[in-house]
CSV table of C-alpha atoms in Angstrom, one decimal:
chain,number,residue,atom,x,y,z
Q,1,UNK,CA,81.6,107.7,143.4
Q,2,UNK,CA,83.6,104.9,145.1
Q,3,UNK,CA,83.3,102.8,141.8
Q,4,UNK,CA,85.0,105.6,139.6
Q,5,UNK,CA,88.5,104.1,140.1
Q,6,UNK,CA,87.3,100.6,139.7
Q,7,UNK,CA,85.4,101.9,136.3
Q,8,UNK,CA,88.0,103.7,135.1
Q,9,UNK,CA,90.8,100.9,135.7
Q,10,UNK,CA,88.4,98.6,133.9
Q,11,UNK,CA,88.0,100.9,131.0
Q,12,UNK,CA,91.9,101.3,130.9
Q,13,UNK,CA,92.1,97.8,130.3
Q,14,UNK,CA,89.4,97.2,127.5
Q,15,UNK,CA,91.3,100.1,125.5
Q,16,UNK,CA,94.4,98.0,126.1
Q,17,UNK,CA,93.0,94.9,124.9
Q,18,UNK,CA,91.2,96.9,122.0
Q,19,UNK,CA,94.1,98.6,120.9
Q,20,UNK,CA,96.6,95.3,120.9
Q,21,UNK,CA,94.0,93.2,119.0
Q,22,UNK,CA,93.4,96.0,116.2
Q,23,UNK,CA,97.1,96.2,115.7
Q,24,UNK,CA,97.7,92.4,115.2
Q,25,UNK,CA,98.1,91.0,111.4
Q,26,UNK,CA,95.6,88.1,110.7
Q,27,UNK,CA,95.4,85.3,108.3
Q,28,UNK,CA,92.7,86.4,105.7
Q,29,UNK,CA,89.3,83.9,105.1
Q,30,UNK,CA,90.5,80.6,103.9
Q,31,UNK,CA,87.5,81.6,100.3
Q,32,UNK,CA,89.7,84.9,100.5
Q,33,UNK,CA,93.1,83.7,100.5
Q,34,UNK,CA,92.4,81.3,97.5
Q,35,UNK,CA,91.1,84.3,95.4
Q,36,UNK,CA,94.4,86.1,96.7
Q,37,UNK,CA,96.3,83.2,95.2
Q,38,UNK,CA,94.6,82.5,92.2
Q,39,UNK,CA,95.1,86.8,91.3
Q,40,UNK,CA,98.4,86.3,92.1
Q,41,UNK,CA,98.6,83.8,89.7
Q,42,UNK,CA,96.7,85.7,87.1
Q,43,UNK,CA,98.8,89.0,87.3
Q,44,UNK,CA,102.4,86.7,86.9
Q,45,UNK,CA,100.8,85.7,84.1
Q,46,UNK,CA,100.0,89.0,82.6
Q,47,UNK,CA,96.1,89.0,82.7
Q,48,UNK,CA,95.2,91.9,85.1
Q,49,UNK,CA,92.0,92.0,84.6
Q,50,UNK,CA,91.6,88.3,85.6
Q,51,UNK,CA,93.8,89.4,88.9
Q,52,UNK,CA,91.8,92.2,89.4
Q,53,UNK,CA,88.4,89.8,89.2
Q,54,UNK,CA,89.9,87.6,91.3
Q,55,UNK,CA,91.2,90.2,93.9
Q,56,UNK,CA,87.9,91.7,94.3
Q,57,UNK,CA,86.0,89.0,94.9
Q,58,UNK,CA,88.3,88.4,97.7
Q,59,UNK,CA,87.7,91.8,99.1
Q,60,UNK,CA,83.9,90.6,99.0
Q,61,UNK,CA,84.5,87.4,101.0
Q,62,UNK,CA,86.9,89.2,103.5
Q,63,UNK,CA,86.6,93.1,103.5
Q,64,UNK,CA,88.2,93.6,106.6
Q,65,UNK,CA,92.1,91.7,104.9
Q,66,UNK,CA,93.8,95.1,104.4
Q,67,UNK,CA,96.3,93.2,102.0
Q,68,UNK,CA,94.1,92.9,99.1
Q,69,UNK,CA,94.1,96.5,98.4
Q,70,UNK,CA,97.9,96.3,97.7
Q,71,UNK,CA,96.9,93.2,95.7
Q,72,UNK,CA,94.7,95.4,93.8
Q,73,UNK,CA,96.6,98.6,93.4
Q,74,UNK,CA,99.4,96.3,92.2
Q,75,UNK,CA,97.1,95.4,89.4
Q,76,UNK,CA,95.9,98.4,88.9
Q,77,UNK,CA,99.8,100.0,88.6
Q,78,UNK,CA,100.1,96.8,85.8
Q,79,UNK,CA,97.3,97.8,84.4
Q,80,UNK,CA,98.3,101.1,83.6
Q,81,UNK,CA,95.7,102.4,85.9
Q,82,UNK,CA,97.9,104.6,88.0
Q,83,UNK,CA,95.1,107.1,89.4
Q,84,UNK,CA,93.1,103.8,90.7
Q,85,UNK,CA,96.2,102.0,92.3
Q,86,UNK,CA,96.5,105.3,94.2
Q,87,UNK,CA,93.4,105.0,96.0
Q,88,UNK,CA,93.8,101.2,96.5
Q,89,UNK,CA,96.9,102.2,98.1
Q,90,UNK,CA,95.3,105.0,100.4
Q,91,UNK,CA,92.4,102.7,101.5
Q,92,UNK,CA,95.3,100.6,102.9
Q,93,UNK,CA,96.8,103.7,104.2
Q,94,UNK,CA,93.7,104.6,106.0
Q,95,UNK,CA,93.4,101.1,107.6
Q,96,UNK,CA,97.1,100.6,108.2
Q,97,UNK,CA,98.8,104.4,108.3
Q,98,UNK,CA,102.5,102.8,109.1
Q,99,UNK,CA,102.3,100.0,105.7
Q,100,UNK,CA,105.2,100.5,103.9
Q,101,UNK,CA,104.3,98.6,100.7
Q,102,UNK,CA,101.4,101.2,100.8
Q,103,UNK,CA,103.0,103.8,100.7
Q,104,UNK,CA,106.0,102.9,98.5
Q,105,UNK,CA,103.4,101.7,95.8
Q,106,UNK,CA,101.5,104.9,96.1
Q,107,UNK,CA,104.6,106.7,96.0
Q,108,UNK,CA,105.3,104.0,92.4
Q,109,UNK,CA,102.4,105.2,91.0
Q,110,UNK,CA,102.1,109.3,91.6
Q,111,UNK,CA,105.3,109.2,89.6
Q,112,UNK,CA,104.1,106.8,87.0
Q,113,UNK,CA,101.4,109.0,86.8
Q,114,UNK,CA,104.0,112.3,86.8
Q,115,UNK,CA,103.8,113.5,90.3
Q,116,UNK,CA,107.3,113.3,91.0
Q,117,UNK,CA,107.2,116.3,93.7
Q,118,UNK,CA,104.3,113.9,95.3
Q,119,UNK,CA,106.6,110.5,94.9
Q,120,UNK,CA,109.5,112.0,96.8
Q,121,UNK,CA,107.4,112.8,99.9
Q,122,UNK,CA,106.4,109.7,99.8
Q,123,UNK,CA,109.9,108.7,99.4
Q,124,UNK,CA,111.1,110.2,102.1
Q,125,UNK,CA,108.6,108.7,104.7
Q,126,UNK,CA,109.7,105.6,103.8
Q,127,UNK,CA,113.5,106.7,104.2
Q,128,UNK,CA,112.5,107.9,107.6
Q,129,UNK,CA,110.5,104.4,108.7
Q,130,UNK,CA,112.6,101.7,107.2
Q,131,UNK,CA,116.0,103.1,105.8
Q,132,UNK,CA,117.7,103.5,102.5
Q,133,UNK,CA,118.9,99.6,102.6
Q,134,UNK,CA,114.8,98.9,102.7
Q,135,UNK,CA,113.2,97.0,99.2
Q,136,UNK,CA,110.7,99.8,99.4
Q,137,UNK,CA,113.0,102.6,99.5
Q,138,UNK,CA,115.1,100.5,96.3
Q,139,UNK,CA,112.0,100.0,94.7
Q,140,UNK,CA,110.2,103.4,94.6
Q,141,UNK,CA,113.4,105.3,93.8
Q,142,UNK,CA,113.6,103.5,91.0
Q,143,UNK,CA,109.8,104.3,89.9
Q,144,UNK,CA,110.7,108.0,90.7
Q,145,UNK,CA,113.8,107.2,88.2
Q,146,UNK,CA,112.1,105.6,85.4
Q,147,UNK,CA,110.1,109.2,85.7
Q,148,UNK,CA,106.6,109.0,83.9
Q,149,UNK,CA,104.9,106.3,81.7
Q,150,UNK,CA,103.9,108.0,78.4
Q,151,UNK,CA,100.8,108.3,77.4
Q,152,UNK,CA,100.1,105.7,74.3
Q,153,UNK,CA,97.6,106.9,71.8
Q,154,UNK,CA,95.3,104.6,69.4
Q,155,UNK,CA,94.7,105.7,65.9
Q,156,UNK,CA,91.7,106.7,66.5
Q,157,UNK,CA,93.0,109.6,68.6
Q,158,UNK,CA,95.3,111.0,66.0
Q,159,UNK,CA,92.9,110.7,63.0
Q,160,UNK,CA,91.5,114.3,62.4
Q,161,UNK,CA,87.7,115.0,61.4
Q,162,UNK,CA,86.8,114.9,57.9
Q,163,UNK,CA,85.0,118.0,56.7
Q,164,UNK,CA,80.7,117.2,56.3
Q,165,UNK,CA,80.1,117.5,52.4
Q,166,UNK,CA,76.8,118.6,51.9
């Protein structure tokens, strides 16, 4: 019993410690932040899928860099792949619950996608953590602007079944 206070002080103190060091921003893997680089390249350049090869093999080398998954849903959102940008973005929002690129592209791509209602929550959280003066905030009410992509359809889709003839 006379080592409860001493434990519990000391436990105090790890869970201090823990709790700064899981909060600080790190420098990805040097392997990693080439990959980063060379998909940041590739999506400037308009090949996604190249940016999305390279971003993924950077999560491989460092899964913990929370970054990459707004790397990918970036390329994801480019590549007209709204419903997978959104859960890029929401792993980052599990990791980092305050990241307000995160939320602002989720935000981007729920109204790409036509979930407007959806977009404006997200919206306003960012209102509420950064301002109306924030990128972000600029940049996601102009996605909730611009409203919907449509839907482009091949030829294939339109072209109607030919009767059998027997």
């Amino acid at each position: 019993m006379r080592f409860a206070p001493a434990a519990a002080a000391l436990s105090l103190a790890f869970a201090m410690t823990a709790s700064v060091s899981y909060g600080q921003m790190r420098d990805p893997d040097p392997r990693a932040g080439m990959l980063i680089a060379q998909g940041e390249a590739a999506l400037n350049a308009g090949d996604t899928q190249g940016a999305i090869d390279a971003f993924e093999a950077a999560l491989a080398v460092d899964p913990g860099y929370t970054p990459i998954f707004l790397h990918l849903g970036e390329a994801a959102r480019a590549d007209e792949l709204q419903g997978k940008a959104i859960r890029y973005y929401r792993e980052a929002l599990d990791r980092d619950p305050g990241n307000l690129a995160a939320i602002s592209g989720e935000g981007a791509a729920m109204a790409e996608k036509g979930a407007l209602e959806k977009a404006r929550l997200n919206l306003a959280k960012v209102q509420s953590l950064c301002g109306e003066n924030c990128p972000q905030t600029r940049e996601l009410a102009a996605a909730i602007a611009a409203g919907p992509h449509t839907q482009v359809l091949t030829a294939e889709a339109n072209i109607e079944p030919q009767p059998q003839q027997n």
